Every structure is written in C-alpha cells, then in structure tokens.
mmCIF file with all atom_site columns, C-alpha atoms in Angstrom:
data_model
loop_
_atom_site.group_PDB
_atom_site.id
_atom_site.type_symbol
_atom_site.label_atom_id
_atom_site.label_alt_id
_atom_site.label_comp_id
_atom_site.label_asym_id
_atom_site.label_entity_id
_atom_site.label_seq_id
_atom_site.pdbx_PDB_ins_code
_atom_site.Cartn_x
_atom_site.Cartn_y
_atom_site.Cartn_z
_atom_site.occupancy
_atom_site.B_iso_or_equiv
_atom_site.pdbx_formal_charge
_atom_site.auth_seq_id
_atom_site.auth_comp_id
_atom_site.auth_asym_id
_atom_site.auth_atom_id
_atom_site.pdbx_PDB_model_num
ATOM 1   C CA . MET A 1 1   ? 89.255 -1.064  40.868 1.00 0.00 ? 1   MET A CA 1
ATOM 2   C CA . ASN A 1 2   ? 87.013 -2.448  43.520 1.00 0.00 ? 2   ASN A CA 1
ATOM 3   C CA . GLU A 1 3   ? 84.549 -0.239  45.234 1.00 0.00 ? 3   GLU A CA 1
ATOM 4   C CA . PRO A 1 4   ? 85.007 -0.079  48.969 1.00 0.00 ? 4   PRO A CA 1
ATOM 5   C CA . GLU A 1 5   ? 82.439 -2.151  50.826 1.00 0.00 ? 5   GLU A CA 1
ATOM 6   C CA . LYS A 1 6   ? 79.489 -0.053  51.737 1.00 0.00 ? 6   LYS A CA 1
ATOM 7   C CA . HIS A 1 7   ? 77.715 -0.388  54.986 1.00 0.00 ? 7   HIS A CA 1
ATOM 8   C CA . LEU A 1 8   ? 74.316 -1.765  54.101 1.00 0.00 ? 8   LEU A CA 1
ATOM 9   C CA . THR A 1 9   ? 71.131 -0.696  55.764 1.00 0.00 ? 9   THR A CA 1
ATOM 10  C CA . GLU A 1 10  ? 68.708 -3.291  57.120 1.00 0.00 ? 10  GLU A CA 1
ATOM 11  C CA . ALA A 1 11  ? 66.415 -2.728  54.139 1.00 0.00 ? 11  ALA A CA 1
ATOM 12  C CA . GLN A 1 12  ? 69.252 -3.383  51.697 1.00 0.00 ? 12  GLN A CA 1
ATOM 13  C CA . LYS A 1 13  ? 70.215 -6.540  53.587 1.00 0.00 ? 13  LYS A CA 1
ATOM 14  C CA . GLN A 1 14  ? 66.613 -7.729  53.438 1.00 0.00 ? 14  GLN A CA 1
ATOM 15  C CA . ILE A 1 15  ? 66.508 -7.051  49.683 1.00 0.00 ? 15  ILE A CA 1
ATOM 16  C CA . GLN A 1 16  ? 69.678 -9.117  49.199 1.00 0.00 ? 16  GLN A CA 1
ATOM 17  C CA . ARG A 1 17  ? 68.216 -11.994 51.219 1.00 0.00 ? 17  ARG A CA 1
ATOM 18  C CA . LEU A 1 18  ? 65.029 -11.901 49.153 1.00 0.00 ? 18  LEU A CA 1
ATOM 19  C CA . GLU A 1 19  ? 67.020 -11.891 45.896 1.00 0.00 ? 19  GLU A CA 1
ATOM 20  C CA . GLU A 1 20  ? 69.018 -14.896 47.101 1.00 0.00 ? 20  GLU A CA 1
ATOM 21  C CA . LEU A 1 21  ? 65.802 -16.732 48.007 1.00 0.00 ? 21  LEU A CA 1
ATOM 22  C CA . ARG A 1 22  ? 64.306 -15.937 44.595 1.00 0.00 ? 22  ARG A CA 1
ATOM 23  C CA . ALA A 1 23  ? 67.439 -17.216 42.837 1.00 0.00 ? 23  ALA A CA 1
ATOM 24  C CA . GLN A 1 24  ? 67.337 -20.403 44.920 1.00 0.00 ? 24  GLN A CA 1
ATOM 25  C CA . LYS A 1 25  ? 63.652 -20.970 44.045 1.00 0.00 ? 25  LYS A CA 1
ATOM 26  C CA . GLU A 1 26  ? 64.451 -20.481 40.350 1.00 0.00 ? 26  GLU A CA 1
ATOM 27  C CA . ARG A 1 27  ? 67.253 -23.065 40.551 1.00 0.00 ? 27  ARG A CA 1
ATOM 28  C CA . GLU A 1 28  ? 64.953 -25.545 42.329 1.00 0.00 ? 28  GLU A CA 1
ATOM 29  C CA . SER A 1 29  ? 62.173 -25.081 39.787 1.00 0.00 ? 29  SER A CA 1
ATOM 30  C CA . LYS A 1 30  ? 64.660 -25.548 36.896 1.00 0.00 ? 30  LYS A CA 1
ATOM 31  C CA . GLU A 1 31  ? 65.907 -28.765 38.494 1.00 0.00 ? 31  GLU A CA 1
ATOM 32  C CA . ALA A 1 32  ? 62.357 -30.024 38.959 1.00 0.00 ? 32  ALA A CA 1
ATOM 33  C CA . LEU A 1 33  ? 61.529 -29.176 35.336 1.00 0.00 ? 33  LEU A CA 1
ATOM 34  C CA . GLU A 1 34  ? 64.620 -30.978 34.081 1.00 0.00 ? 34  GLU A CA 1
ATOM 35  C CA . LYS A 1 35  ? 63.745 -33.999 36.176 1.00 0.00 ? 35  LYS A CA 1
ATOM 36  C CA . THR A 1 36  ? 60.212 -34.002 34.761 1.00 0.00 ? 36  THR A CA 1
ATOM 37  C CA . LEU A 1 37  ? 61.364 -33.621 31.166 1.00 0.00 ? 37  LEU A CA 1
ATOM 38  C CA . SER A 1 38  ? 64.081 -36.271 31.429 1.00 0.00 ? 38  SER A CA 1
ATOM 39  C CA . PRO A 1 39  ? 63.829 -39.082 28.899 1.00 0.00 ? 39  PRO A CA 1
ATOM 40  C CA . ALA A 1 40  ? 60.929 -41.432 29.512 1.00 0.00 ? 40  ALA A CA 1
ATOM 41  C CA . LYS A 1 41  ? 61.664 -44.758 31.130 1.00 0.00 ? 41  LYS A CA 1
ATOM 42  C CA . THR A 1 42  ? 61.155 -47.945 29.211 1.00 0.00 ? 42  THR A CA 1
ATOM 43  C CA . GLN A 1 43  ? 58.299 -50.270 30.069 1.00 0.00 ? 43  GLN A CA 1
ATOM 44  C CA . ALA A 1 44  ? 60.712 -52.668 31.792 1.00 0.00 ? 44  ALA A CA 1
ATOM 45  C CA . GLU A 1 45  ? 62.207 -49.898 33.949 1.00 0.00 ? 45  GLU A CA 1
ATOM 46  C CA . GLN A 1 46  ? 58.740 -48.722 34.949 1.00 0.00 ? 46  GLN A CA 1
ATOM 47  C CA . SER A 1 47  ? 57.714 -52.277 35.886 1.00 0.00 ? 47  SER A CA 1
ATOM 48  C CA . VAL A 1 48  ? 60.859 -52.782 37.956 1.00 0.00 ? 48  VAL A CA 1
ATOM 49  C CA . GLN A 1 49  ? 60.277 -49.485 39.754 1.00 0.00 ? 49  GLN A CA 1
ATOM 50  C CA . LYS A 1 50  ? 56.641 -50.393 40.521 1.00 0.00 ? 50  LYS A CA 1
ATOM 51  C CA . LEU A 1 51  ? 57.642 -53.827 41.820 1.00 0.00 ? 51  LEU A CA 1
ATOM 52  C CA . LYS A 1 52  ? 60.283 -52.284 44.071 1.00 0.00 ? 52  LYS A CA 1
ATOM 53  C CA . ALA A 1 53  ? 57.735 -49.826 45.444 1.00 0.00 ? 53  ALA A CA 1
ATOM 54  C CA . LEU A 1 54  ? 55.253 -52.649 46.102 1.00 0.00 ? 54  LEU A CA 1
ATOM 55  C CA . ARG A 1 55  ? 57.929 -54.729 47.833 1.00 0.00 ? 55  ARG A CA 1
ATOM 56  C CA . GLU A 1 56  ? 58.910 -51.793 50.061 1.00 0.00 ? 56  GLU A CA 1
ATOM 57  C CA . LYS A 1 57  ? 55.273 -51.123 50.888 1.00 0.00 ? 57  LYS A CA 1
ATOM 58  C CA . ALA A 1 58  ? 54.689 -54.768 51.805 1.00 0.00 ? 58  ALA A CA 1
ATOM 59  C CA . ALA A 1 59  ? 57.846 -54.903 53.922 1.00 0.00 ? 59  ALA A CA 1
ATOM 60  C CA . LYS A 1 60  ? 56.873 -51.921 56.059 1.00 0.00 ? 60  LYS A CA 1
ATOM 61  C CA . PRO A 1 61  ? 54.719 -52.808 59.057 1.00 0.00 ? 61  PRO A CA 1
ATOM 62  C CA . LYS A 1 62  ? 51.348 -51.151 58.939 1.00 0.00 ? 62  LYS A CA 1
ATOM 63  C CA . LYS A 1 63  ? 50.828 -48.578 61.646 1.00 0.00 ? 63  LYS A CA 1
ATOM 64  C CA . LYS A 1 64  ? 47.438 -48.213 63.203 1.00 0.00 ? 64  LYS A CA 1
ATOM 65  C CA . THR A 1 65  ? 46.234 -44.680 63.343 1.00 0.00 ? 65  THR A CA 1
ATOM 66  C CA . LYS A 1 66  ? 45.889 -43.387 66.851 1.00 0.00 ? 66  LYS A CA 1
ATOM 67  C CA . LEU A 1 67  ? 42.667 -41.619 67.560 1.00 0.00 ? 67  LEU A CA 1
ATOM 68  C CA . GLU A 1 68  ? 42.551 -39.611 70.725 1.00 0.00 ? 68  GLU A CA 1
ATOM 69  C CA . GLY A 1 69  ? 39.489 -40.491 72.724 1.00 0.00 ? 69  GLY A CA 1
ATOM 70  C CA . LYS A 1 70  ? 38.021 -42.685 70.010 1.00 0.00 ? 70  LYS A CA 1
ATOM 71  C CA . SER A 1 71  ? 38.032 -46.351 69.162 1.00 0.00 ? 71  SER A CA 1
ATOM 72  C CA . LYS A 1 72  ? 37.677 -47.527 65.602 1.00 0.00 ? 72  LYS A CA 1
ATOM 73  C CA . LYS A 1 73  ? 36.236 -51.002 66.178 1.00 0.00 ? 73  LYS A CA 1
ATOM 74  C CA . ILE A 1 74  ? 34.969 -53.171 68.941 1.00 0.00 ? 74  ILE A CA 1
ATOM 75  C CA . LYS A 1 75  ? 34.463 -56.926 68.704 1.00 0.00 ? 75  LYS A CA 1
ATOM 76  C CA . LEU A 1 76  ? 31.415 -58.288 70.476 1.00 0.00 ? 76  LEU A CA 1
ATOM 77  C CA . SER A 1 77  ? 30.072 -61.741 71.174 1.00 0.00 ? 77  SER A CA 1
ATOM 78  C CA . ALA A 1 78  ? 26.730 -62.821 69.735 1.00 0.00 ? 78  ALA A CA 1
ATOM 79  C CA . LEU A 1 79  ? 24.992 -62.315 73.085 1.00 0.00 ? 79  LEU A CA 1
ATOM 80  C CA . GLN A 1 80  ? 26.455 -58.814 73.462 1.00 0.00 ? 80  GLN A CA 1
ATOM 81  C CA . THR A 1 81  ? 25.329 -57.951 69.950 1.00 0.00 ? 81  THR A CA 1
ATOM 82  C CA . GLN A 1 82  ? 21.797 -59.173 70.667 1.00 0.00 ? 82  GLN A CA 1
ATOM 83  C CA . VAL A 1 83  ? 21.606 -57.126 73.860 1.00 0.00 ? 83  VAL A CA 1
ATOM 84  C CA . LEU A 1 84  ? 22.855 -54.012 72.066 1.00 0.00 ? 84  LEU A CA 1
ATOM 85  C CA . GLU A 1 85  ? 20.275 -54.518 69.318 1.00 0.00 ? 85  GLU A CA 1
ATOM 86  C CA . ARG A 1 86  ? 17.509 -54.835 71.909 1.00 0.00 ? 86  ARG A CA 1
ATOM 87  C CA . LEU A 1 87  ? 18.709 -51.732 73.732 1.00 0.00 ? 87  LEU A CA 1
ATOM 88  C CA . LYS A 1 88  ? 18.814 -49.802 70.459 1.00 0.00 ? 88  LYS A CA 1
ATOM 89  C CA . ALA A 1 89  ? 15.292 -51.006 69.609 1.00 0.00 ? 89  ALA A CA 1
ATOM 90  C CA . GLN A 1 90  ? 13.984 -49.728 72.948 1.00 0.00 ? 90  GLN A CA 1
ATOM 91  C CA . ASP A 1 91  ? 15.805 -46.384 72.903 1.00 0.00 ? 91  ASP A CA 1
ATOM 92  C CA . SER A 1 92  ? 17.493 -44.960 69.816 1.00 0.00 ? 92  SER A CA 1
ATOM 93  C CA . ARG A 1 93  ? 20.024 -43.042 71.940 1.00 0.00 ? 93  ARG A CA 1
ATOM 94  C CA . LEU A 1 94  ? 21.561 -46.323 73.152 1.00 0.00 ? 94  LEU A CA 1
ATOM 95  C CA . ASN A 1 95  ? 23.922 -47.131 70.313 1.00 0.00 ? 95  ASN A CA 1
ATOM 96  C CA . GLY A 1 96  ? 26.962 -49.358 70.796 1.00 0.00 ? 96  GLY A CA 1
ATOM 97  C CA . ALA A 1 97  ? 29.407 -46.534 71.429 1.00 0.00 ? 97  ALA A CA 1
ATOM 98  C CA . VAL A 1 98  ? 27.270 -44.972 74.165 1.00 0.00 ? 98  VAL A CA 1
ATOM 99  C CA . VAL A 1 99  ? 26.712 -48.293 75.917 1.00 0.00 ? 99  VAL A CA 1
ATOM 100 C CA . ALA A 1 100 ? 30.416 -49.184 75.683 1.00 0.00 ? 100 ALA A CA 1
ATOM 101 C CA . ARG A 1 101 ? 31.406 -45.766 77.067 1.00 0.00 ? 101 ARG A CA 1
ATOM 102 C CA . ILE A 1 102 ? 28.998 -46.109 79.999 1.00 0.00 ? 102 ILE A CA 1
ATOM 103 C CA . ALA A 1 103 ? 30.188 -49.660 80.701 1.00 0.00 ? 103 ALA A CA 1
ATOM 104 C CA . LEU A 1 104 ? 33.843 -48.565 80.643 1.00 0.00 ? 104 LEU A CA 1
ATOM 105 C CA . ASN A 1 105 ? 33.088 -45.654 82.944 1.00 0.00 ? 105 ASN A CA 1
ATOM 106 C CA . ARG A 1 106 ? 31.472 -48.045 85.425 1.00 0.00 ? 106 ARG A CA 1
ATOM 107 C CA . PHE A 1 107 ? 34.308 -50.557 85.097 1.00 0.00 ? 107 PHE A CA 1
ATOM 108 C CA . LEU A 1 108 ? 36.994 -47.890 85.591 1.00 0.00 ? 108 LEU A CA 1
ATOM 109 C CA . ASP A 1 109 ? 35.082 -45.996 88.311 1.00 0.00 ? 109 ASP A CA 1
ATOM 110 C CA . ILE A 1 110 ? 34.930 -42.853 86.194 1.00 0.00 ? 110 ILE A CA 1
ATOM 111 C CA . GLU A 1 111 ? 32.133 -40.402 86.863 1.00 0.00 ? 111 GLU A CA 1
ATOM 112 C CA . ASN A 1 112 ? 29.477 -40.281 84.143 1.00 0.00 ? 112 ASN A CA 1
ATOM 113 C CA . SER A 1 113 ? 28.144 -37.043 82.726 1.00 0.00 ? 113 SER A CA 1
ATOM 114 C CA . PHE A 1 114 ? 24.541 -36.073 83.433 1.00 0.00 ? 114 PHE A CA 1
ATOM 115 C CA . ASP A 1 115 ? 23.365 -37.485 80.084 1.00 0.00 ? 115 ASP A CA 1
ATOM 116 C CA . GLU A 1 116 ? 25.312 -40.693 80.616 1.00 0.00 ? 116 GLU A CA 1
ATOM 117 C CA . ASN A 1 117 ? 23.748 -41.127 84.072 1.00 0.00 ? 117 ASN A CA 1
ATOM 118 C CA . ASP A 1 118 ? 20.311 -40.763 82.505 1.00 0.00 ? 118 ASP A CA 1
ATOM 119 C CA . LEU A 1 119 ? 21.167 -43.300 79.801 1.00 0.00 ? 119 LEU A CA 1
ATOM 120 C CA . GLU A 1 120 ? 22.668 -45.704 82.345 1.00 0.00 ? 120 GLU A CA 1
ATOM 121 C CA . SER A 1 121 ? 19.445 -45.694 84.364 1.00 0.00 ? 121 SER A CA 1
ATOM 122 C CA . ARG A 1 122 ? 17.540 -46.272 81.106 1.00 0.00 ? 122 ARG A CA 1
ATOM 123 C CA . ILE A 1 123 ? 19.797 -49.254 80.302 1.00 0.00 ? 123 ILE A CA 1
ATOM 124 C CA . PHE A 1 124 ? 19.151 -50.823 83.703 1.00 0.00 ? 124 PHE A CA 1
ATOM 125 C CA . GLU A 1 125 ? 15.418 -50.282 83.304 1.00 0.00 ? 125 GLU A CA 1
ATOM 126 C CA . ILE A 1 126 ? 15.394 -51.974 79.864 1.00 0.00 ? 126 ILE A CA 1
ATOM 127 C CA . LEU A 1 127 ? 17.556 -54.873 81.081 1.00 0.00 ? 127 LEU A CA 1
ATOM 128 C CA . ARG A 1 128 ? 15.258 -55.358 84.078 1.00 0.00 ? 128 ARG A CA 1
ATOM 129 C CA . GLN A 1 129 ? 12.302 -55.622 81.682 1.00 0.00 ? 129 GLN A CA 1
ATOM 130 C CA . PHE A 1 130 ? 14.147 -58.239 79.618 1.00 0.00 ? 130 PHE A CA 1
ATOM 131 C CA . ASN A 1 131 ? 14.955 -60.301 82.713 1.00 0.00 ? 131 ASN A CA 1
ATOM 132 C CA . ASN A 1 132 ? 11.332 -60.217 83.948 1.00 0.00 ? 132 ASN A CA 1
ATOM 133 C CA . LYS A 1 133 ? 9.965  -61.540 80.649 1.00 0.00 ? 133 LYS A CA 1
ATOM 134 C CA . PRO A 1 134 ? 9.322  -65.298 80.628 1.00 0.00 ? 134 PRO A CA 1
#
C-alpha cells in the first residue's frame, strides 16, 4: 500500500533539493573519474589529437585583448623616438606614455589634469631649449 502524499514543509523541500543536488554531483564525479581512468590512448591517437588541436588553434583568428583606457604598443618614427629620449633625459616624469597622453589630449581638445598641464609646460620649455641650440 502506498502512503498518502504528505504535505511537505519548506524545510523538507529544501532537504530534498539538497539531496538531489548531492546525488547529481556524485554522478558527475563518477563520470569524470570514469573518463579519467578510461584506457590510455595509443601514441598515434595522441599525435592525431594534438595535430587537430594545433590546426584548430591556427585556424582561429587571434583576438586582441581590449584594454580600457590603455594602449599596449605605440609605433614611433626615429625622430619621435629621439625626441622622447631627450625629453626623458631632461625630466624623468616625461616617459612615452605621458607625452603621448598629453599630445592626444591637445589633439582631441580634451582638458588636461593639473599634473598634465605642468608636464605640458615642461615639454614646451625643453623643446624650446632644443630649438635654440645651434
């Protein structure tokens, strides 16, 4: 004879859900263990699998990582590199990233911060000294 269905309390329902989740986790772990302990592949099968993985990797286009507010690389001409080296020699705060940021702000009509304004005036002062040298 079947027992009549009992009305379950919320706690009993929660216990049943937890038992079902535990049973599911046990099944998944058994499947993973069986997959791990499956018979080892031959050397040829392993080589074929590696070659397929390499082919798939080569076929996928490489995605550049997007960095918010940052640039990974910047290509400069020889003259630009020389100027940046001279600026850096005169003032250690004037590295390439700072100078590029100030130049882009000027180009895009974006307001500089207080520190950037100070560094921009320092850049103009150093460049004026370079231009006045014979």
